[in-house]
Amino acid sequence: MSALSRPVPVADEQSAPFWAAAADHVLAVARCSRCGAFSHPLDLACPHCGSTDPAFVFSPVDGRGTIRSWTVMRQSFLPGFDVPFVLVDVELRAQADLRMIGRLMDGPDAAISVGAAVSIVFEDIAPRVSVPAFALSANS
Amino acid sequence: MAASNQVAIVGYAQSPVRRHADQTLGGLTVETARRAIDDAGLTLSQVDGFVTASLFPSAGAHAAEDGVSLVSANWLAEHLQVNPTYAAGFQGFGQIPGAVSMAVNAVMSGAADYVLVHRALHNPQGRYHENPMQEARGSRQWTVPQGYFGPLAMIALAYNEYLERYGATREAMAAVVSEARKNGARIPWSYWFENPLTAEEYLAAPMINDPICRFDCDIPVDGVAAFVFTSAERARDLPRRPVYVAGYATGAPVTRRLPLHWPLDDIMGIGVETGRRLWARSGVRSSEVDLPQVYDGFSPFVYFWMESLGLCPAGEAHRLVLEGGIDSDRPGALPVLSGGGALGNGRMHGVPQMLECYLQLSGRAGERQRPDASIGVACHSSPHFGGAVVYSADPF
């Protein structure tokens, strides 16, 4: 398994703007054109207003959030990851219950706690492919 | 009232539960089905309905092949050389309660007179949940590139939320896992037969995805169980004491989430409703249940189910277990893992809970017979992504 590399995201027609923004190290989340609410992950309908024609537009959002949970991955079931690494479940400041899961770049020895403040960062995993991750905020 | 003791289980069979069977899963299923039909005092020609949920519940990139890594209802009927009047597969959440509900509905509607429900689980070669994918497409693109994948990471996040919110410790979970293994060690067909686990061994185990260690996970196995369902009226003419289905309930999430993201508030918000539905639809109260069997494919489900069923207040399950509250050998305890569960038998995915309800309520548990068993609940999967069935020894 260690000979294989990390899996890369494959953008589709709907998600292409997210990954294009990520390549520029910008966090852009889908916003419903009908009600203005953010959705992550993207869906065919808006989960907030129910519109089946949400005409989602990816809009840059504040990358700050708080940790809701975490795990330390000491074994990976995916190829290409060096263990141990930390995954955090983050609630973004941009909208209540807007959640994202990503690696915490500070690593397993960092002071991780529920409620700790984090900010979005990006990992460059392949040419023009960057993946959102998190780092503990300086003042947490 | 949905089921109302109109349908009963009248026979069963359970295969040995092994890491790798020395025959195909399909072959094992055919044999187990035949034994269950014989156990019910029926002939094969009388069995006209076949129901299962044939999900192969692994995150790995293993081939899903009928007869090899899973066994569908139609595959089984064909290989028994039966042209069934009713054959169906459950595709929803909570494979065991789902399959049971379909069998109950088939009997109640008259679609079939005698329905065989089976569940076949397979342990493929190679690591069970390991997936060598190099590209993450579709919904996987949102979590896999970050390294979030597989049910262990999923349950680790939810369990860590529980530990942090309620101040629970791993010592409490050691009591859960050692209880499951204690009882599984008493069951001859169990993978863990004569092989209990101490709390010390549990606490010494290394982490896989913190706070989940190896013993928080059920071990993948090859195994098959089969049960025969018929009407309460027809059950009267058969040799075994019937075990009636009093009711069932399922729960499903409504909040759109990332793949495999199960926030604790999602689990418990829906879970409490699953519990409410179960009591309403079965006509029993949680206090009347003397044989709750909670799902334990991952150990944290034990807490989630105990609290969803209202066996203890929210956030208190860890305290209850630490005080010996689920020690099935203690009078007055909640025997929630008396059947060993998945942790004590092997990854039989909801079967051990159902089997324990059947064996105890029919009086067929032998040396393990509990004298007071009259109302059982068999839970499967998550309370927000699964369900439960209430069984009764009497057609109240």
Coordinates of C-alpha atoms in Angstrom, one line a residue:
Chain A
M1 CA 0.0 0.0 0.0
S2 CA 2.9 2.4 0.7
A3 CA 3.9 2.4 -2.9
L4 CA 0.6 4.0 -3.9
S5 CA 0.1 7.8 -3.5
R6 CA -2.7 9.7 -1.8
P7 CA -6.0 9.6 -3.6
V8 CA -6.7 12.8 -5.6
P9 CA -10.1 14.4 -5.9
V10 CA -11.8 14.1 -9.3
A11 CA -13.7 17.2 -10.0
D12 CA -17.0 16.9 -11.8
E13 CA -19.2 19.5 -13.5
Q14 CA -20.8 20.5 -10.3
S15 CA -17.7 20.5 -8.1
A16 CA -15.2 22.0 -10.5
P17 CA -15.4 25.5 -9.1
F18 CA -14.6 24.2 -5.6
W19 CA -11.4 22.5 -6.7
A20 CA -10.4 25.4 -9.0
A21 CA -10.6 27.7 -6.0
A22 CA -8.8 25.2 -3.8
A23 CA -5.9 25.2 -6.4
D24 CA -5.6 28.9 -5.6
H25 CA -5.8 28.2 -1.9
V26 CA -9.3 29.7 -1.6
L27 CA -12.1 28.0 0.3
A28 CA -15.3 28.5 -1.8
V29 CA -18.5 26.8 -0.7
A30 CA -21.7 26.3 -2.7
R31 CA -24.3 29.0 -2.0
C32 CA -27.9 28.5 -3.0
S33 CA -29.1 31.3 -5.4
R34 CA -32.6 31.1 -4.0
C35 CA -32.1 31.3 -0.2
G36 CA -28.4 32.2 0.1
A37 CA -27.5 29.4 2.4
F38 CA -24.3 27.5 2.1
S39 CA -24.2 23.7 1.4
H40 CA -21.3 21.4 1.9
P41 CA -21.3 18.8 0.4
L42 CA -23.0 19.9 -2.7
D43 CA -26.3 18.3 -3.5
L44 CA -28.8 18.4 -6.4
A45 CA -31.4 20.3 -4.3
C46 CA -30.8 22.9 -1.6
P47 CA -31.1 21.2 1.8
H48 CA -32.1 24.5 3.4
C49 CA -34.9 25.8 1.2
G50 CA -35.6 22.7 -0.7
S51 CA -35.3 24.3 -4.1
T52 CA -34.7 21.8 -6.9
D53 CA -33.1 24.5 -9.0
P54 CA -30.7 26.0 -6.5
A55 CA -28.2 27.3 -9.1
F56 CA -25.4 27.0 -6.6
V57 CA -22.6 29.5 -6.9
F58 CA -19.3 28.8 -5.2
S59 CA -18.5 31.7 -2.9
P60 CA -15.4 32.4 -0.9
V61 CA -16.0 31.9 2.8
D62 CA -14.2 32.7 6.0
G63 CA -11.9 29.8 6.7
R64 CA -12.1 30.0 10.5
G65 CA -14.0 27.5 12.6
T66 CA -14.0 25.5 15.8
I67 CA -13.2 21.9 16.4
R68 CA -16.3 19.7 17.1
S69 CA -14.4 16.4 17.2
W70 CA -11.2 14.8 16.1
T71 CA -9.5 11.4 15.7
V72 CA -5.9 10.3 15.4
M73 CA -5.4 8.0 12.4
R74 CA -2.7 5.6 13.5
Q75 CA -3.7 3.1 10.7
S76 CA -4.9 4.4 7.4
F77 CA -7.3 2.4 5.2
L78 CA -6.3 4.6 2.2
P79 CA -3.0 4.6 0.5
G80 CA -0.3 7.3 0.6
F81 CA -0.9 8.8 4.1
D82 CA 1.9 8.8 6.6
V83 CA 0.6 7.8 10.0
P84 CA -0.2 9.1 12.6
F85 CA -2.2 12.0 11.4
V86 CA -5.1 13.9 12.8
L87 CA -8.5 14.5 11.3
V88 CA -10.8 17.2 12.7
D89 CA -14.5 17.8 12.3
V90 CA -14.8 21.5 12.1
E91 CA -17.8 23.8 12.2
L92 CA -17.1 26.8 10.0
R93 CA -17.8 30.3 11.3
A94 CA -19.5 31.1 8.0
Q95 CA -22.8 29.4 8.9
A96 CA -24.2 27.4 11.8
D97 CA -23.6 23.7 11.4
L98 CA -21.6 24.1 8.2
R99 CA -19.1 21.3 8.7
M100 CA -15.9 20.3 7.0
I101 CA -13.5 17.4 7.8
G102 CA -9.8 17.7 7.2
R103 CA -6.4 17.0 8.4
L104 CA -5.0 19.0 11.3
M105 CA -1.6 20.0 10.1
D106 CA -0.3 20.6 13.7
G107 CA -0.2 16.8 14.2
P108 CA -1.1 14.5 17.1
D109 CA 1.0 16.1 19.7
A110 CA -0.8 19.5 19.4
A111 CA -3.2 20.8 22.0
I112 CA -6.4 19.6 20.4
S113 CA -9.7 20.1 22.2
V114 CA -13.4 20.5 21.3
G115 CA -14.0 24.2 20.8
A116 CA -10.4 25.0 19.8
A117 CA -10.2 27.6 17.0
V118 CA -8.8 26.5 13.6
S119 CA -8.3 28.1 10.2
I120 CA -8.3 26.6 6.8
V121 CA -5.0 25.9 5.1
F122 CA -4.3 23.9 1.9
E123 CA -2.2 20.9 1.1
D124 CA -0.7 20.7 -2.4
I125 CA -0.9 17.0 -3.2
A126 CA -0.4 17.1 -7.0
P127 CA 0.1 19.7 -9.7
R128 CA -2.9 22.1 -9.5
V129 CA -4.5 19.8 -6.9
S130 CA -4.8 21.3 -3.4
V131 CA -6.9 19.9 -0.6
P132 CA -8.4 21.9 2.3
A133 CA -6.9 21.2 5.7
F134 CA -6.8 23.0 9.1
A135 CA -4.3 24.5 11.5
L136 CA -4.8 25.6 15.0
S137 CA -5.3 29.3 15.4
A138 CA -2.4 31.1 17.1
N139 CA -4.6 32.5 19.9
S140 CA -6.5 29.2 20.8
Chain B
M1 CA -50.2 -1.5 15.3
A2 CA -47.8 -2.7 12.7
A3 CA -46.9 -6.4 13.6
S4 CA -48.9 -7.0 16.7
N5 CA -47.7 -10.6 17.4
Q6 CA -49.4 -11.8 14.2
V7 CA -46.1 -13.3 12.8
A8 CA -43.7 -15.5 14.6
I9 CA -40.3 -17.1 14.2
V10 CA -40.7 -20.9 14.3
G11 CA -37.2 -22.2 13.6
Y12 CA -33.6 -21.2 13.1
A13 CA -30.1 -22.3 12.2
Q14 CA -26.8 -20.7 12.8
S15 CA -23.6 -21.8 11.0
P16 CA -20.2 -21.9 12.8
V17 CA -18.7 -18.4 12.7
R18 CA -15.2 -18.6 11.4
R19 CA -12.5 -16.3 10.0
H20 CA -12.7 -18.2 6.7
A21 CA -15.1 -20.9 6.1
D22 CA -13.8 -24.0 4.3
Q23 CA -16.6 -23.7 1.7
T24 CA -18.2 -21.0 -0.3
L25 CA -20.6 -18.5 1.4
G26 CA -23.3 -19.7 -0.9
G27 CA -22.8 -23.4 0.0
L28 CA -22.8 -22.5 3.7
T29 CA -26.1 -20.5 3.2
V30 CA -27.8 -23.4 1.4
E31 CA -26.9 -25.8 4.2
T32 CA -27.9 -23.3 6.9
A33 CA -31.3 -22.6 5.2
R34 CA -32.0 -26.4 5.0
R35 CA -31.2 -26.8 8.7
A36 CA -33.5 -23.9 9.6
I37 CA -36.4 -25.3 7.6
D38 CA -35.9 -28.7 9.2
D39 CA -35.6 -27.1 12.6
A40 CA -39.0 -25.5 12.1
G41 CA -40.6 -28.9 11.4
L42 CA -41.2 -28.0 7.7
T43 CA -40.2 -29.4 4.4
L44 CA -38.5 -27.4 1.7
S45 CA -41.6 -27.6 -0.5
Q46 CA -43.6 -25.6 2.2
V47 CA -41.2 -22.7 2.1
D48 CA -42.5 -20.2 -0.4
G49 CA -40.9 -16.9 0.7
F50 CA -37.2 -15.8 0.8
V51 CA -36.0 -12.5 2.2
T52 CA -32.6 -11.1 3.1
A53 CA -30.5 -8.0 3.1
S54 CA -27.5 -8.9 1.1
L55 CA -25.2 -5.9 1.7
F56 CA -21.5 -6.8 1.9
P57 CA -20.6 -4.2 4.6
S58 CA -17.0 -3.6 3.8
A59 CA -15.3 -0.3 2.8
G60 CA -12.7 -2.2 0.9
A61 CA -12.5 -2.7 -2.9
H62 CA -13.7 -6.3 -2.7
A63 CA -15.8 -7.8 -5.4
A64 CA -19.5 -8.1 -4.6
E65 CA -20.3 -11.6 -6.1
D66 CA -23.6 -13.4 -5.4
G67 CA -22.9 -16.7 -3.8
V68 CA -19.3 -15.8 -2.9
S69 CA -19.1 -12.5 -0.9
L70 CA -22.9 -12.1 -0.4
V71 CA -26.0 -14.2 -0.9
S72 CA -29.2 -12.7 -2.2
A73 CA -32.7 -14.1 -1.6
N74 CA -33.1 -15.2 -5.3
W75 CA -29.7 -16.8 -5.3
L76 CA -30.6 -18.9 -2.3
A77 CA -34.1 -19.8 -3.6
E78 CA -32.5 -20.9 -7.0
H79 CA -29.9 -23.0 -5.3
L80 CA -32.5 -24.7 -3.1
Q81 CA -34.4 -25.3 -6.4
V82 CA -37.4 -23.3 -5.2
N83 CA -39.4 -21.0 -7.4
P84 CA -40.6 -18.7 -4.6
T85 CA -44.0 -16.9 -4.6
Y86 CA -42.1 -14.1 -2.8
A87 CA -38.4 -13.2 -2.9
A88 CA -37.2 -9.8 -1.9
G89 CA -34.1 -8.0 -0.7
F90 CA -34.0 -5.1 1.8
Q91 CA -31.9 -2.2 0.6
G92 CA -32.5 0.4 3.3
F93 CA -30.9 1.1 6.7
G94 CA -30.6 -1.6 9.3
Q95 CA -30.4 -4.8 7.4
I96 CA -31.7 -7.2 10.0
P97 CA -34.8 -5.2 11.1
G98 CA -35.4 -4.3 7.5
A99 CA -35.4 -7.9 6.4
V100 CA -37.5 -9.0 9.3
S101 CA -40.1 -6.2 8.5
M102 CA -40.3 -7.5 4.9
A103 CA -40.8 -11.0 6.1
V104 CA -43.5 -10.0 8.5
N105 CA -45.3 -7.9 5.9
A106 CA -45.1 -10.8 3.4
V107 CA -46.7 -13.2 5.9
M108 CA -49.3 -10.7 7.0
S109 CA -50.3 -9.8 3.5
G110 CA -50.5 -13.4 2.4
A111 CA -47.7 -13.0 -0.1
A112 CA -46.1 -16.1 1.4
D113 CA -47.0 -18.6 4.1
Y114 CA -43.5 -19.6 5.3
V115 CA -40.7 -17.1 4.8
L116 CA -37.0 -17.9 5.2
V117 CA -35.0 -14.9 6.3
H118 CA -31.2 -15.4 6.0
R119 CA -28.2 -13.3 6.5
A120 CA -24.8 -14.3 5.1
L121 CA -21.6 -12.4 6.1
H122 CA -18.3 -12.9 4.4
N123 CA -14.7 -12.1 5.3
P124 CA -12.7 -11.6 2.0
Q125 CA -9.0 -12.2 1.6
G126 CA -6.9 -9.2 2.4
R127 CA -7.6 -6.4 4.8
Y128 CA -11.4 -5.9 5.3
H129 CA -11.8 -2.1 5.0
E130 CA -8.6 -1.3 3.2
N131 CA -9.1 0.5 -0.1
P132 CA -6.3 1.2 -2.6
M133 CA -8.2 3.8 -4.6
Q134 CA -6.1 6.5 -6.2
E135 CA -9.0 8.7 -7.3
A136 CA -11.9 10.0 -5.2
R137 CA -15.0 10.5 -7.3
G138 CA -18.6 11.6 -6.6
S139 CA -19.4 12.1 -2.9
R140 CA -16.0 10.6 -1.9
Q141 CA -14.2 13.7 -3.3
W142 CA -15.2 15.7 -0.2
T143 CA -13.6 13.5 2.4
V144 CA -11.2 10.9 0.9
P145 CA -8.5 13.3 -0.3
Q146 CA -8.3 14.5 3.2
G147 CA -7.8 11.0 4.5
Y148 CA -11.2 10.5 6.1
F149 CA -12.5 7.1 5.1
G150 CA -13.8 3.9 6.5
P151 CA -16.2 3.2 9.4
L152 CA -13.5 3.3 12.0
A153 CA -12.8 7.0 11.4
M154 CA -16.6 7.6 11.3
I155 CA -17.3 6.0 14.6
A156 CA -14.1 7.5 16.2
L157 CA -15.4 11.0 15.6
A158 CA -18.8 10.3 17.2
Y159 CA -17.3 8.3 20.1
N160 CA -14.7 11.1 20.8
E161 CA -17.6 13.6 20.9
Y162 CA -19.3 11.4 23.5
L163 CA -16.2 11.0 25.6
E164 CA -15.5 14.8 25.5
R165 CA -19.1 15.8 26.2
Y166 CA -19.9 13.5 29.0
G167 CA -16.4 13.0 30.6
A168 CA -16.5 9.3 29.8
T169 CA -13.4 7.1 29.9
R170 CA -12.1 4.1 28.1
E171 CA -12.4 2.1 31.3
A172 CA -16.2 2.2 30.9
M173 CA -15.9 0.8 27.4
A174 CA -13.6 -2.0 28.8
A175 CA -16.6 -3.1 30.8
V176 CA -18.8 -3.2 27.6
V177 CA -16.3 -5.1 25.5
S178 CA -15.4 -7.6 28.2
E179 CA -19.1 -8.3 28.8
A180 CA -19.7 -9.0 25.1
R181 CA -16.7 -11.3 24.9
K182 CA -17.7 -13.0 28.2
N183 CA -21.0 -14.0 26.7
G184 CA -19.7 -14.8 23.3
A185 CA -17.2 -17.1 24.9
R186 CA -20.1 -19.2 26.2
I187 CA -21.6 -19.7 22.7
P188 CA -20.3 -22.8 20.8
W189 CA -20.7 -21.4 17.3
S190 CA -19.1 -18.1 18.2
Y191 CA -15.7 -17.2 16.7
W192 CA -14.7 -16.2 20.3
F193 CA -16.0 -19.4 21.9
E194 CA -14.0 -20.1 25.1
N195 CA -12.0 -17.0 24.4
P196 CA -13.1 -14.1 26.7
L197 CA -11.3 -10.8 27.0
T198 CA -10.3 -9.0 30.2
A199 CA -10.7 -5.3 30.8
E200 CA -6.9 -5.2 31.2
E201 CA -6.3 -6.7 27.7
Y202 CA -8.8 -4.2 26.3
L203 CA -7.1 -1.2 27.8
A204 CA -3.7 -2.4 26.7
A205 CA -4.7 -2.6 23.0
P206 CA -3.1 0.0 20.7
M207 CA -5.3 2.6 19.1
I208 CA -6.3 2.4 15.4
N209 CA -8.2 5.6 15.0
D210 CA -8.3 7.2 18.4
P211 CA -10.2 6.5 20.6
I212 CA -11.1 3.3 18.7
C213 CA -8.8 0.3 19.3
R214 CA -8.9 -3.1 17.8
F215 CA -11.3 -4.5 20.4
D216 CA -13.9 -1.8 19.8
C217 CA -14.4 -3.4 16.4
D218 CA -16.1 -6.7 15.6
I219 CA -13.9 -9.2 13.8
P220 CA -14.8 -9.9 10.1
V221 CA -16.0 -13.5 9.7
D222 CA -17.8 -16.0 7.4
G223 CA -21.1 -16.9 8.9
V224 CA -24.8 -17.5 8.1
A225 CA -28.0 -17.5 10.1
A226 CA -31.5 -18.4 9.0
F227 CA -34.9 -18.0 10.6
V228 CA -38.3 -19.2 9.5
F229 CA -41.3 -16.9 9.8
T230 CA -45.0 -17.7 9.6
S231 CA -48.3 -16.6 10.9
A232 CA -49.1 -17.0 14.6
E233 CA -51.9 -19.3 13.6
R234 CA -49.8 -21.6 11.5
A235 CA -47.1 -21.5 14.2
R236 CA -49.5 -23.3 16.6
D237 CA -49.1 -26.5 14.5
L238 CA -45.3 -26.5 14.5
P239 CA -43.0 -28.1 17.1
R240 CA -41.0 -25.1 18.4
R241 CA -42.4 -22.4 20.8
P242 CA -43.1 -19.4 18.6
V243 CA -41.4 -16.1 19.2
Y244 CA -43.7 -13.3 18.0
V245 CA -42.8 -10.0 16.3
A246 CA -44.5 -7.3 18.4
G247 CA -43.3 -4.4 16.3
Y248 CA -40.3 -2.7 14.7
A249 CA -39.0 0.8 13.9
T250 CA -36.2 2.3 11.9
G251 CA -34.5 5.7 11.8
A252 CA -32.9 7.7 9.0
P253 CA -31.0 10.9 9.0
V254 CA -32.5 14.1 7.4
T255 CA -29.5 16.4 7.7
R256 CA -27.3 16.4 4.6
R257 CA -23.8 15.5 5.7
L258 CA -20.4 14.6 4.3
P259 CA -20.0 10.9 3.6
L260 CA -19.6 8.8 6.7
H261 CA -20.0 11.9 8.9
W262 CA -22.1 11.0 11.9
P263 CA -22.2 13.8 14.4
L264 CA -23.3 12.7 17.8
D265 CA -26.3 15.1 17.8
D266 CA -27.5 13.5 14.5
I267 CA -27.2 10.0 16.0
M268 CA -29.1 10.9 19.2
G269 CA -31.6 13.3 17.7
I270 CA -32.9 10.7 15.3
G271 CA -32.2 7.9 17.7
V272 CA -34.5 9.1 20.4
E273 CA -37.3 9.2 17.7
T274 CA -36.4 5.6 16.7
G275 CA -36.9 4.6 20.3
R276 CA -40.2 6.4 20.6
R277 CA -41.5 4.8 17.4
L278 CA -40.4 1.4 18.6
W279 CA -42.5 1.5 21.8
A280 CA -45.5 3.2 20.0
R281 CA -45.5 0.6 17.2
S282 CA -44.9 -2.5 19.4
G283 CA -47.3 -1.6 22.2
V284 CA -44.6 -2.1 24.9
R285 CA -42.8 0.3 27.2
S286 CA -39.1 0.3 27.6
S287 CA -39.5 -0.7 31.2
E288 CA -41.3 -3.9 30.1
V289 CA -38.3 -5.1 28.1
D290 CA -36.4 -7.7 30.0
L291 CA -34.1 -8.7 27.1
P292 CA -32.7 -5.6 25.3
Q293 CA -30.0 -6.6 22.9
V294 CA -28.2 -3.5 21.7
Y295 CA -26.1 -3.4 18.5
D296 CA -22.3 -3.4 19.1
G297 CA -20.6 -3.7 15.7
F298 CA -18.5 -0.8 17.1
S299 CA -18.6 -0.6 20.8
P300 CA -19.9 3.0 21.0
F301 CA -23.2 1.9 19.5
V302 CA -23.9 0.3 22.9
Y303 CA -24.1 3.7 24.5
F304 CA -26.1 5.2 21.6
W305 CA -28.7 2.5 21.7
M306 CA -29.0 2.3 25.5
E307 CA -29.7 6.0 25.5
S308 CA -31.9 6.0 22.4
L309 CA -34.1 3.2 23.9
G310 CA -34.3 5.2 27.1
L311 CA -32.7 2.5 29.2
C312 CA -30.8 5.3 30.9
P313 CA -30.7 9.1 30.5
A314 CA -28.7 10.7 27.7
G315 CA -25.0 10.7 28.5
E316 CA -25.3 8.3 31.4
A317 CA -24.7 4.9 29.7
H318 CA -21.0 5.0 30.4
R319 CA -21.6 5.5 34.1
L320 CA -24.1 2.7 34.2
V321 CA -21.8 0.2 32.6
L322 CA -18.9 1.2 34.9
E323 CA -21.1 0.3 37.8
G324 CA -21.8 -3.2 36.4
G325 CA -25.2 -2.2 35.1
I326 CA -25.0 -4.4 32.0
D327 CA -23.4 -7.5 33.7
S328 CA -25.8 -10.1 32.5
D329 CA -24.8 -12.4 35.4
R330 CA -26.0 -9.8 37.9
P331 CA -29.6 -9.9 38.9
G332 CA -31.4 -6.7 38.1
A333 CA -28.8 -5.6 35.5
L334 CA -29.7 -4.7 31.9
P335 CA -28.5 -7.8 30.0
V336 CA -27.9 -5.8 26.8
L337 CA -25.1 -8.0 25.5
S338 CA -26.2 -11.4 27.0
G339 CA -26.0 -12.9 23.5
G340 CA -22.4 -11.7 23.0
G341 CA -23.3 -9.3 20.2
A342 CA -21.0 -8.7 17.3
L343 CA -18.0 -8.1 19.5
G344 CA -18.5 -11.4 21.2
N345 CA -19.5 -13.6 18.2
G346 CA -17.8 -12.0 15.2
R347 CA -19.1 -9.5 12.6
M348 CA -22.5 -11.1 12.1
H349 CA -24.1 -7.6 11.7
G350 CA -27.2 -7.7 13.8
V351 CA -27.7 -11.4 13.8
P352 CA -26.5 -12.1 17.3
Q353 CA -28.9 -9.7 18.8
M354 CA -31.9 -11.3 16.9
L355 CA -30.7 -14.8 17.7
E356 CA -30.4 -14.1 21.4
C357 CA -34.0 -12.8 21.4
Y358 CA -35.1 -15.9 19.6
L359 CA -33.2 -18.4 21.7
Q360 CA -34.2 -16.9 25.1
L361 CA -37.8 -16.2 24.3
S362 CA -38.4 -19.6 22.8
G363 CA -36.7 -21.3 25.8
R364 CA -34.0 -22.8 23.6
A365 CA -30.9 -21.2 25.1
G366 CA -29.9 -24.3 27.0
E367 CA -27.3 -23.6 29.8
R368 CA -27.6 -19.9 29.0
Q369 CA -31.4 -19.8 29.4
R370 CA -32.6 -16.7 31.2
P371 CA -35.7 -17.6 33.2
D372 CA -37.3 -14.2 33.0
A373 CA -37.1 -13.5 29.2
S374 CA -40.5 -12.4 27.8
I375 CA -39.9 -9.2 25.8
G376 CA -36.8 -8.7 23.8
V377 CA -35.5 -6.0 21.5
A378 CA -32.9 -6.7 18.8
C379 CA -31.1 -3.6 17.5
H380 CA -29.0 -3.1 14.4
S381 CA -26.7 -0.5 13.0
S382 CA -26.9 3.1 14.3
P383 CA -30.2 4.4 16.0
H384 CA -30.2 7.1 13.2
F385 CA -29.2 4.7 10.4
G386 CA -30.8 1.5 11.4
G387 CA -33.5 0.0 13.5
A388 CA -34.8 -2.4 16.1
V389 CA -37.4 -5.2 16.4
V390 CA -39.4 -6.1 19.5
Y391 CA -40.0 -9.8 20.1
S392 CA -42.4 -11.4 22.6
A393 CA -42.7 -14.8 24.0
D394 CA -46.4 -14.4 24.3
P395 CA -48.9 -13.1 21.7
F396 CA -50.2 -10.3 23.9

